[in-house]
Amino acid sequence: MEELVKRIQQDGDVLGDGVLKVDSLINHQVDPELMEKMGHLFAEVFANRKITKVVTIESSGIAPAIFCARQLGVPMIFARKSKSLTMNEELLTASVYSFTKQVTSTISISRKFLNESDRVLIIDDFLANGQAAKGLIELCQQAGASVEGIGILIEKSFQDGRQLLEEMGLEVVSLARIASLKEGEVTFLEADA
Amino acid sequence: MEELVKRIQQDGDVLGDGVLKVDSLINHQVDPELMEKMGHLFAEVFANRKITKVVTIESSGIAPAIFCARQLGVPMIFARKSKSLTMNEELLTASVYSFTKQVTSTISISRKFLNESDRVLIIDDFLANGQAAKGLIELCQQAGASVEGIGILIEKSFQDGRQLLEEMGLEVVSLARIASLKEGEVTFLEADA
Protein backbone atom coordinates (compact mmCIF):
# COMPACT_ATOMS: atom_id res chain seq x y z
CA MET A 1 0.00 0.00 0.00
CA GLU A 2 1.79 3.02 -1.33
CA GLU A 3 0.32 5.45 1.19
CA LEU A 4 1.48 3.39 4.17
CA VAL A 5 4.99 3.04 2.71
CA LYS A 6 5.16 6.81 2.22
CA ARG A 7 3.97 7.47 5.75
CA ILE A 8 6.60 5.09 7.17
CA GLN A 9 9.28 6.85 5.12
CA GLN A 10 8.03 10.22 6.31
CA ASP A 11 7.13 9.55 9.97
CA GLY A 12 8.81 6.28 11.00
CA ASP A 13 11.88 6.23 13.26
CA VAL A 14 14.43 3.45 13.31
CA LEU A 15 15.57 2.91 16.90
CA GLY A 16 18.21 0.28 16.11
CA ASP A 17 18.04 -3.43 16.97
CA GLY A 18 15.40 -3.91 14.30
CA VAL A 19 12.87 -1.65 16.02
CA LEU A 20 10.76 0.61 13.80
CA LYS A 21 8.78 3.22 15.66
CA VAL A 22 5.53 4.37 14.02
CA ASP A 23 3.87 5.82 17.10
CA SER A 24 2.63 8.93 15.32
CA LEU A 25 0.31 6.95 13.02
CA ILE A 26 -0.26 3.42 14.35
CA ASN A 27 0.90 2.53 17.87
CA HIS A 28 0.08 5.49 20.07
CA GLN A 29 -1.23 8.41 18.05
CA VAL A 30 -3.40 6.88 15.34
CA ASP A 31 -4.38 8.25 11.93
CA PRO A 32 -8.07 7.30 11.57
CA GLU A 33 -8.27 7.93 7.83
CA LEU A 34 -5.25 5.74 7.12
CA MET A 35 -6.62 3.05 9.45
CA GLU A 36 -9.94 3.10 7.63
CA LYS A 37 -8.24 2.72 4.25
CA MET A 38 -6.13 -0.18 5.50
CA GLY A 39 -9.09 -1.90 7.17
CA HIS A 40 -11.13 -1.56 3.98
CA LEU A 41 -8.26 -2.86 1.86
CA PHE A 42 -8.09 -6.04 3.97
CA ALA A 43 -11.87 -6.41 3.61
CA GLU A 44 -11.47 -6.18 -0.18
CA VAL A 45 -8.53 -8.59 -0.38
CA PHE A 46 -10.28 -11.25 1.73
CA ALA A 47 -13.79 -10.54 0.39
CA ASN A 48 -14.26 -14.04 -1.06
CA ARG A 49 -13.24 -15.92 2.11
CA LYS A 50 -16.65 -15.74 3.81
CA ILE A 51 -15.11 -14.27 6.95
CA THR A 52 -17.34 -14.51 10.04
CA LYS A 53 -15.02 -12.90 12.63
CA VAL A 54 -12.06 -10.53 12.55
CA VAL A 55 -9.61 -11.36 15.35
CA THR A 56 -6.78 -9.16 16.62
CA ILE A 57 -4.83 -8.59 19.83
CA GLU A 58 -4.92 -5.51 22.03
CA SER A 59 -4.06 -2.71 21.53
CA SER A 60 -2.57 -1.54 18.21
CA GLY A 61 -4.45 -4.07 16.08
CA ILE A 62 -7.86 -2.82 17.20
CA ALA A 63 -8.11 0.26 14.93
CA PRO A 64 -7.47 -1.45 11.57
CA ALA A 65 -9.42 -4.55 12.70
CA ILE A 66 -12.57 -2.59 13.61
CA PHE A 67 -12.67 -0.81 10.22
CA CYS A 68 -12.13 -4.13 8.44
CA ALA A 69 -14.85 -5.84 10.48
CA ARG A 70 -17.23 -2.91 9.89
CA GLN A 71 -16.69 -3.22 6.15
CA LEU A 72 -17.17 -7.01 6.18
CA GLY A 73 -20.24 -6.72 8.43
CA VAL A 74 -18.91 -9.14 11.06
CA PRO A 75 -17.89 -8.86 14.75
CA MET A 76 -14.32 -8.06 15.80
CA ILE A 77 -12.71 -9.82 18.75
CA PHE A 78 -9.58 -8.56 20.43
CA ALA A 79 -7.57 -11.14 22.37
CA ARG A 80 -6.65 -10.03 25.86
CA LYS A 81 -3.07 -9.89 27.10
CA SER A 82 -4.14 -9.94 30.74
CA LYS A 83 -7.11 -11.43 32.51
CA SER A 84 -9.91 -9.09 33.56
CA LEU A 85 -12.07 -9.64 36.66
CA THR A 86 -15.06 -10.02 34.37
CA MET A 87 -13.52 -12.90 32.38
CA ASN A 88 -15.09 -15.62 34.46
CA GLU A 89 -15.87 -18.21 31.82
CA GLU A 90 -13.94 -20.79 29.84
CA LEU A 91 -10.98 -19.27 28.02
CA LEU A 92 -8.92 -20.21 25.00
CA THR A 93 -5.31 -19.39 25.93
CA ALA A 94 -1.88 -19.36 24.26
CA SER A 95 1.61 -18.17 25.23
CA VAL A 96 3.21 -15.35 23.24
CA TYR A 97 6.72 -13.94 23.51
CA SER A 98 6.90 -10.22 22.79
CA PHE A 99 10.16 -9.00 21.29
CA THR A 100 9.25 -5.37 22.00
CA LYS A 101 8.44 -5.94 25.68
CA GLN A 102 10.78 -8.89 26.22
CA VAL A 103 8.22 -10.90 28.18
CA THR A 104 6.14 -14.01 27.63
CA SER A 105 2.47 -13.37 28.17
CA THR A 106 -0.68 -15.45 28.04
CA ILE A 107 -3.23 -14.21 25.55
CA SER A 108 -6.85 -15.28 25.73
CA ILE A 109 -10.24 -15.19 24.06
CA SER A 110 -13.46 -16.31 25.71
CA ARG A 111 -14.48 -19.70 24.36
CA LYS A 112 -18.02 -18.52 23.66
CA PHE A 113 -16.94 -16.08 20.94
CA LEU A 114 -15.27 -18.58 18.58
CA ASN A 115 -16.54 -21.94 17.37
CA GLU A 116 -16.02 -24.51 14.63
CA SER A 117 -18.28 -22.67 12.17
CA ASP A 118 -16.14 -19.52 12.31
CA ARG A 119 -13.94 -18.39 9.41
CA VAL A 120 -11.43 -16.00 10.90
CA LEU A 121 -9.39 -13.15 9.46
CA ILE A 122 -6.50 -12.25 11.76
CA ILE A 123 -5.33 -8.61 11.69
CA ASP A 124 -2.27 -7.23 13.46
CA ASP A 125 -0.09 -4.16 13.25
CA PHE A 126 3.34 -5.84 13.03
CA LEU A 127 4.62 -9.20 11.82
CA ALA A 128 8.18 -9.90 12.97
CA ASN A 129 8.90 -13.37 14.30
CA GLY A 130 5.21 -14.29 14.05
CA GLN A 131 4.71 -15.17 17.69
CA ALA A 132 1.61 -13.01 18.22
CA ALA A 133 -0.03 -14.29 15.03
CA LYS A 134 0.90 -17.87 15.99
CA GLY A 135 -0.77 -17.34 19.38
CA LEU A 136 -3.95 -16.05 17.72
CA ILE A 137 -3.93 -19.01 15.31
CA GLU A 138 -3.65 -21.39 18.29
CA LEU A 139 -6.70 -19.77 19.89
CA CYS A 140 -8.67 -20.27 16.66
CA GLN A 141 -7.50 -23.88 16.39
CA GLN A 142 -8.56 -24.62 19.97
CA ALA A 143 -12.05 -23.41 19.05
CA GLY A 144 -12.06 -25.46 15.83
CA ALA A 145 -12.36 -22.26 13.77
CA SER A 146 -10.56 -21.97 10.44
CA VAL A 147 -8.05 -19.19 9.85
CA GLU A 148 -8.79 -17.81 6.36
CA GLY A 149 -6.04 -15.24 6.18
CA ILE A 150 -3.71 -12.89 8.00
CA GLY A 151 -3.64 -9.16 7.34
CA ILE A 152 -0.58 -7.26 8.56
CA LEU A 153 0.12 -3.55 8.41
CA ILE A 154 3.92 -3.73 8.60
CA GLU A 155 5.95 -6.87 8.00
CA LYS A 156 9.60 -7.07 8.97
CA SER A 157 10.54 -9.32 6.10
CA PHE A 158 14.06 -9.83 7.48
CA GLN A 159 12.59 -11.81 10.37
CA ASP A 160 11.00 -15.24 9.96
CA GLY A 161 7.35 -14.60 10.86
CA ARG A 162 6.01 -14.71 7.33
CA GLN A 163 7.80 -17.97 6.58
CA LEU A 164 6.44 -19.51 9.78
CA LEU A 165 2.86 -18.60 8.82
CA GLU A 166 3.19 -19.63 5.17
CA GLU A 167 4.58 -23.00 6.25
CA MET A 168 1.30 -23.43 8.14
CA GLY A 169 -0.45 -22.99 4.77
CA LEU A 170 -1.79 -19.52 5.57
CA GLU A 171 -2.12 -16.54 3.25
CA VAL A 172 -0.33 -13.48 4.59
CA VAL A 173 -1.16 -10.05 3.16
CA SER A 174 1.17 -7.28 4.35
CA LEU A 175 0.57 -3.64 3.40
CA ALA A 176 4.22 -2.70 3.89
CA ARG A 177 7.16 -5.11 3.75
CA ILE A 178 10.43 -3.99 5.22
CA ALA A 179 13.58 -5.53 3.78
CA SER A 180 16.00 -3.88 6.19
CA LEU A 181 16.35 -1.33 8.98
CA LYS A 182 20.16 -1.30 8.81
CA GLU A 183 22.03 1.93 9.52
CA GLY A 184 18.81 3.73 10.40
CA GLU A 185 17.48 3.35 6.83
CA VAL A 186 14.14 1.74 6.02
CA THR A 187 14.20 -0.23 2.77
CA PHE A 188 11.12 -1.93 1.40
CA LEU A 189 10.13 -5.02 -0.58
CA GLU A 190 7.07 -4.85 -2.81
CA ALA A 191 3.96 -5.04 -0.63
CA ASP A 192 1.16 -7.62 -1.07
CA ALA A 193 -1.61 -5.07 -1.50
CA MET B 1 -28.76 6.19 22.99
CA GLU B 2 -31.68 3.85 22.69
CA GLU B 3 -29.83 1.18 20.72
CA LEU B 4 -27.05 0.90 23.31
CA VAL B 5 -29.57 0.65 26.16
CA LYS B 6 -31.41 -2.13 24.30
CA ARG B 7 -28.17 -4.00 23.67
CA ILE B 8 -27.20 -3.77 27.34
CA GLN B 9 -30.63 -5.08 28.32
CA GLN B 10 -30.33 -7.89 25.80
CA ASP B 11 -26.65 -8.88 26.09
CA GLY B 12 -25.28 -7.42 29.34
CA ASP B 13 -24.60 -9.63 32.38
CA VAL B 14 -24.62 -8.36 35.95
CA LEU B 15 -21.87 -10.14 37.88
CA GLY B 16 -22.67 -8.62 41.28
CA ASP B 17 -20.59 -6.06 43.19
CA GLY B 18 -21.56 -3.42 40.66
CA VAL B 19 -19.89 -5.15 37.72
CA LEU B 20 -21.70 -5.06 34.38
CA LYS B 21 -20.27 -7.34 31.76
CA VAL B 22 -20.73 -6.27 28.11
CA ASP B 23 -18.00 -8.38 26.58
CA SER B 24 -20.10 -9.49 23.62
CA LEU B 25 -20.39 -5.96 22.21
CA ILE B 26 -17.79 -3.65 23.77
CA ASN B 27 -14.97 -5.11 25.87
CA HIS B 28 -13.84 -8.26 24.09
CA GLN B 29 -16.05 -9.07 21.14
CA VAL B 30 -16.91 -5.73 19.58
CA ASP B 31 -19.87 -4.75 17.40
CA PRO B 32 -18.35 -2.50 14.71
CA GLU B 33 -21.65 -1.04 13.50
CA LEU B 34 -22.69 -0.05 17.02
CA MET B 35 -19.21 1.40 17.67
CA GLU B 36 -19.42 3.45 14.49
CA LYS B 37 -22.82 4.84 15.47
CA MET B 38 -21.59 5.74 18.95
CA GLY B 39 -18.37 7.33 17.65
CA HIS B 40 -20.35 9.38 15.15
CA LEU B 41 -22.84 10.45 17.81
CA PHE B 42 -20.00 11.82 19.95
CA ALA B 43 -18.65 13.65 16.90
CA GLU B 44 -22.08 15.22 16.38
CA VAL B 45 -22.59 16.19 20.04
CA PHE B 46 -19.15 17.83 20.31
CA ALA B 47 -19.11 19.21 16.74
CA ASN B 48 -18.90 22.87 17.81
CA ARG B 49 -16.00 22.38 20.23
CA LYS B 50 -13.22 22.60 17.60
CA ILE B 51 -11.73 19.32 18.75
CA THR B 52 -8.14 18.74 17.58
CA LYS B 53 -7.48 15.34 19.21
CA VAL B 54 -9.56 12.45 20.50
CA VAL B 55 -7.91 10.82 23.52
CA THR B 56 -8.76 7.44 25.04
CA ILE B 57 -7.05 4.68 27.00
CA GLU B 58 -6.25 1.18 25.79
CA SER B 59 -8.03 -1.07 25.04
CA SER B 60 -11.83 -0.84 25.06
CA GLY B 61 -11.97 2.89 24.35
CA ILE B 62 -10.10 2.55 21.06
CA ALA B 63 -12.99 1.36 18.86
CA PRO B 64 -15.47 4.17 19.62
CA ALA B 65 -12.63 6.73 19.75
CA ILE B 66 -11.31 5.85 16.29
CA PHE B 67 -14.74 6.19 14.66
CA CYS B 68 -15.28 9.51 16.44
CA ALA B 69 -11.85 10.80 15.40
CA ARG B 70 -12.44 9.65 11.81
CA GLN B 71 -15.68 11.58 11.69
CA LEU B 72 -14.13 14.70 13.22
CA GLY B 73 -11.09 14.43 10.90
CA VAL B 74 -8.55 14.55 13.75
CA PRO B 75 -5.96 12.12 15.17
CA MET B 76 -6.81 9.70 17.97
CA ILE B 77 -4.34 9.02 20.78
CA PHE B 78 -4.62 6.05 23.11
CA ALA B 79 -2.89 6.40 26.47
CA ARG B 80 -0.71 3.44 27.36
CA LYS B 81 -1.16 1.42 30.55
CA SER B 82 2.35 0.01 30.35
CA LYS B 83 5.55 1.37 28.94
CA SER B 84 6.74 0.00 25.60
CA LEU B 85 10.40 -0.37 24.66
CA THR B 86 9.83 2.14 21.89
CA MET B 87 8.56 4.86 24.25
CA ASN B 88 11.92 6.52 24.71
CA GLU B 89 10.92 10.17 24.85
CA GLU B 90 9.41 12.50 27.40
CA LEU B 91 6.14 11.17 28.77
CA LEU B 92 3.10 12.70 30.40
CA THR B 93 2.12 10.29 33.22
CA ALA B 94 -0.69 9.89 35.77
CA SER B 95 -1.70 7.23 38.30
CA VAL B 96 -5.02 5.44 37.83
CA TYR B 97 -6.73 2.94 40.12
CA SER B 98 -8.74 0.31 38.25
CA PHE B 99 -11.76 -1.04 40.11
CA THR B 100 -12.09 -3.94 37.67
CA LYS B 101 -8.46 -5.06 37.96
CA GLN B 102 -7.90 -3.84 41.55
CA VAL B 103 -4.51 -2.34 40.77
CA THR B 104 -3.00 1.12 40.46
CA SER B 105 -1.28 1.64 37.15
CA THR B 106 0.63 4.47 35.53
CA ILE B 107 -0.87 5.67 32.28
CA SER B 108 1.12 7.71 29.81
CA ILE B 109 1.05 9.69 26.58
CA SER B 110 4.14 10.88 24.74
CA ARG B 111 4.62 14.59 25.34
CA LYS B 112 5.05 15.28 21.63
CA PHE B 113 1.44 14.34 20.79
CA LEU B 114 -0.33 16.91 23.00
CA ASN B 115 0.35 20.63 23.39
CA GLU B 116 -1.25 23.85 24.60
CA SER B 117 -3.06 24.43 21.31
CA ASP B 118 -4.94 21.13 21.54
CA ARG B 119 -8.67 20.90 22.28
CA VAL B 120 -9.27 17.38 23.47
CA LEU B 121 -12.32 15.13 23.47
CA ILE B 122 -11.87 12.23 25.91
CA ILE B 123 -13.70 8.99 25.04
CA ASP B 124 -13.94 5.93 27.27
CA ASP B 125 -16.09 2.82 27.53
CA PHE B 126 -17.07 3.04 31.22
CA LEU B 127 -17.39 5.84 33.76
CA ALA B 128 -17.63 4.54 37.33
CA ASN B 129 -15.56 6.35 39.95
CA GLY B 130 -13.97 8.50 37.24
CA GLN B 131 -10.38 7.54 37.95
CA ALA B 132 -9.45 6.68 34.36
CA ALA B 133 -11.00 9.89 33.02
CA LYS B 134 -9.29 11.88 35.79
CA GLY B 135 -5.95 10.37 34.76
CA LEU B 136 -6.53 11.30 31.11
CA ILE B 137 -7.51 14.85 32.15
CA GLU B 138 -4.27 15.11 34.16
CA LEU B 139 -2.27 14.12 31.07
CA CYS B 140 -4.02 16.86 29.06
CA GLN B 141 -3.43 19.42 31.81
CA GLN B 142 0.27 18.56 31.96
CA ALA B 143 0.47 19.34 28.24
CA GLY B 144 -1.50 22.57 28.65
CA ALA B 145 -4.24 21.18 26.39
CA SER B 146 -7.89 22.02 27.12
CA VAL B 147 -10.40 19.22 27.72
CA GLU B 148 -13.50 20.14 25.74
CA GLY B 149 -15.69 17.23 26.73
CA ILE B 150 -15.94 13.64 27.86
CA GLY B 151 -17.85 11.01 25.92
CA ILE B 152 -18.74 7.81 27.78
CA LEU B 153 -20.46 4.71 26.47
CA ILE B 154 -21.78 3.40 29.80
CA GLU B 155 -21.98 5.45 32.97
CA LYS B 156 -22.58 3.82 36.34
CA SER B 157 -24.57 6.72 37.71
CA PHE B 158 -24.65 5.17 41.20
CA GLN B 159 -20.91 5.78 41.50
CA ASP B 160 -19.42 9.25 41.81
CA GLY B 161 -17.38 9.61 38.60
CA ARG B 162 -19.79 11.94 36.84
CA GLN B 163 -19.99 14.25 39.86
CA LEU B 164 -16.19 14.33 40.09
CA LEU B 165 -15.88 15.38 36.43
CA GLU B 166 -18.72 17.90 36.53
CA GLU B 167 -17.17 19.52 39.60
CA MET B 168 -14.11 20.06 37.42
CA GLY B 169 -16.39 22.05 35.08
CA LEU B 170 -16.40 19.39 32.36
CA GLU B 171 -19.28 18.33 30.14
CA VAL B 172 -19.96 14.61 30.35
CA VAL B 173 -22.05 12.92 27.65
CA SER B 174 -22.98 9.32 28.45
CA LEU B 175 -24.83 7.15 25.93
CA ALA B 176 -26.24 4.86 28.63
CA ARG B 177 -26.67 5.79 32.30
CA ILE B 178 -27.16 2.99 34.78
CA ALA B 179 -29.11 3.82 37.92
CA SER B 180 -28.64 0.45 39.59
CA LEU B 181 -27.35 -3.09 39.14
CA LYS B 182 -29.02 -4.41 42.29
CA GLU B 183 -30.33 -7.98 42.38
CA GLY B 184 -28.96 -8.68 38.93
CA GLU B 185 -31.26 -6.10 37.32
CA VAL B 186 -30.04 -3.24 35.16
CA THR B 187 -32.11 -0.09 35.59
CA PHE B 188 -31.39 3.05 33.58
CA LEU B 189 -31.56 6.82 33.92
CA GLU B 190 -32.27 8.91 30.82
CA ALA B 191 -29.09 9.06 28.70
CA ASP B 192 -27.43 12.30 27.59
CA ALA B 193 -27.57 11.52 23.87
XYZ file of C-alpha atoms in Angstrom, chain B residues 18-181:
164
model
C -21.556 -3.419 40.659
C -19.887 -5.146 37.720
C -21.699 -5.061 34.376
C -20.274 -7.344 31.761
C -20.732 -6.273 28.114
C -17.996 -8.381 26.578
C -20.102 -9.490 23.622
C -20.386 -5.956 22.213
C -17.789 -3.645 23.770
C -14.971 -5.111 25.871
C -13.841 -8.264 24.088
C -16.053 -9.073 21.140
C -16.905 -5.729 19.578
C -19.874 -4.748 17.396
C -18.351 -2.500 14.708
C -21.645 -1.044 13.502
C -22.691 -0.047 17.025
C -19.213 1.398 17.668
C -19.424 3.449 14.485
C -22.824 4.843 15.473
C -21.587 5.741 18.951
C -18.374 7.326 17.647
C -20.348 9.380 15.145
C -22.845 10.453 17.809
C -20.003 11.818 19.951
C -18.648 13.651 16.902
C -22.080 15.223 16.382
C -22.585 16.192 20.041
C -19.150 17.831 20.305
C -19.108 19.210 16.737
C -18.905 22.871 17.814
C -15.997 22.378 20.226
C -13.219 22.599 17.600
C -11.730 19.323 18.755
C -8.141 18.741 17.581
C -7.480 15.339 19.212
C -9.564 12.452 20.504
C -7.908 10.824 23.518
C -8.760 7.441 25.040
C -7.050 4.683 27.005
C -6.247 1.181 25.794
C -8.026 -1.074 25.042
C -11.828 -0.840 25.062
C -11.972 2.890 24.345
C -10.096 2.553 21.057
C -12.986 1.360 18.862
C -15.469 4.168 19.622
C -12.633 6.731 19.748
C -11.307 5.846 16.287
C -14.742 6.193 14.662
C -15.282 9.512 16.436
C -11.850 10.800 15.397
C -12.436 9.651 11.808
C -15.684 11.577 11.687
C -14.126 14.705 13.215
C -11.087 14.428 10.895
C -8.548 14.550 13.751
C -5.960 12.116 15.167
C -6.806 9.704 17.973
C -4.337 9.017 20.780
C -4.623 6.054 23.113
C -2.892 6.403 26.468
C -0.713 3.436 27.356
C -1.164 1.420 30.545
C 2.348 0.012 30.349
C 5.553 1.369 28.942
C 6.742 0.004 25.602
C 10.402 -0.368 24.664
C 9.827 2.143 21.895
C 8.563 4.865 24.249
C 11.923 6.516 24.713
C 10.923 10.171 24.849
C 9.411 12.496 27.404
C 6.137 11.167 28.772
C 3.096 12.698 30.405
C 2.124 10.292 33.217
C -0.686 9.892 35.773
C -1.701 7.226 38.301
C -5.023 5.435 37.829
C -6.726 2.936 40.119
C -8.740 0.314 38.253
C -11.762 -1.045 40.110
C -12.086 -3.942 37.668
C -8.462 -5.058 37.960
C -7.899 -3.839 41.549
C -4.508 -2.341 40.768
C -3.004 1.119 40.463
C -1.284 1.644 37.148
C 0.629 4.468 35.528
C -0.873 5.673 32.277
C 1.117 7.706 29.805
C 1.047 9.685 26.579
C 4.140 10.883 24.741
C 4.619 14.587 25.345
C 5.046 15.281 21.631
C 1.442 14.343 20.794
C -0.332 16.912 23.003
C 0.352 20.626 23.389
C -1.245 23.849 24.600
C -3.061 24.434 21.311
C -4.936 21.127 21.539
C -8.665 20.903 22.280
C -9.275 17.377 23.474
C -12.322 15.132 23.467
C -11.865 12.229 25.906
C -13.699 8.991 25.040
C -13.938 5.927 27.267
C -16.087 2.825 27.528
C -17.069 3.042 31.222
C -17.392 5.835 33.759
C -17.625 4.542 37.330
C -15.560 6.352 39.949
C -13.968 8.498 37.242
C -10.380 7.540 37.949
C -9.448 6.675 34.361
C -10.999 9.886 33.016
C -9.290 11.884 35.785
C -5.954 10.366 34.763
C -6.533 11.302 31.110
C -7.513 14.852 32.152
C -4.273 15.114 34.165
C -2.266 14.119 31.073
C -4.015 16.855 29.059
C -3.429 19.424 31.814
C 0.271 18.562 31.962
C 0.474 19.336 28.240
C -1.495 22.574 28.646
C -4.244 21.185 26.386
C -7.886 22.016 27.123
C -10.395 19.215 27.722
C -13.500 20.138 25.744
C -15.692 17.234 26.727
C -15.941 13.641 27.861
C -17.847 11.008 25.916
C -18.737 7.813 27.781
C -20.461 4.706 26.467
C -21.782 3.403 29.798
C -21.979 5.450 32.968
C -22.576 3.820 36.338
C -24.572 6.716 37.709
C -24.649 5.171 41.198
C -20.906 5.781 41.498
C -19.415 9.249 41.809
C -17.384 9.614 38.597
C -19.790 11.942 36.838
C -19.993 14.248 39.860
C -16.191 14.331 40.089
C -15.879 15.375 36.433
C -18.719 17.902 36.532
C -17.174 19.515 39.598
C -14.111 20.065 37.418
C -16.393 22.052 35.076
C -16.401 19.389 32.361
C -19.278 18.333 30.136
C -19.962 14.609 30.347
C -22.048 12.918 27.651
C -22.981 9.315 28.448
C -24.829 7.148 25.931
C -26.242 4.856 28.629
C -26.672 5.794 32.301
C -27.159 2.989 34.775
C -29.112 3.818 37.918
C -28.639 0.450 39.591
C -27.353 -3.093 39.141
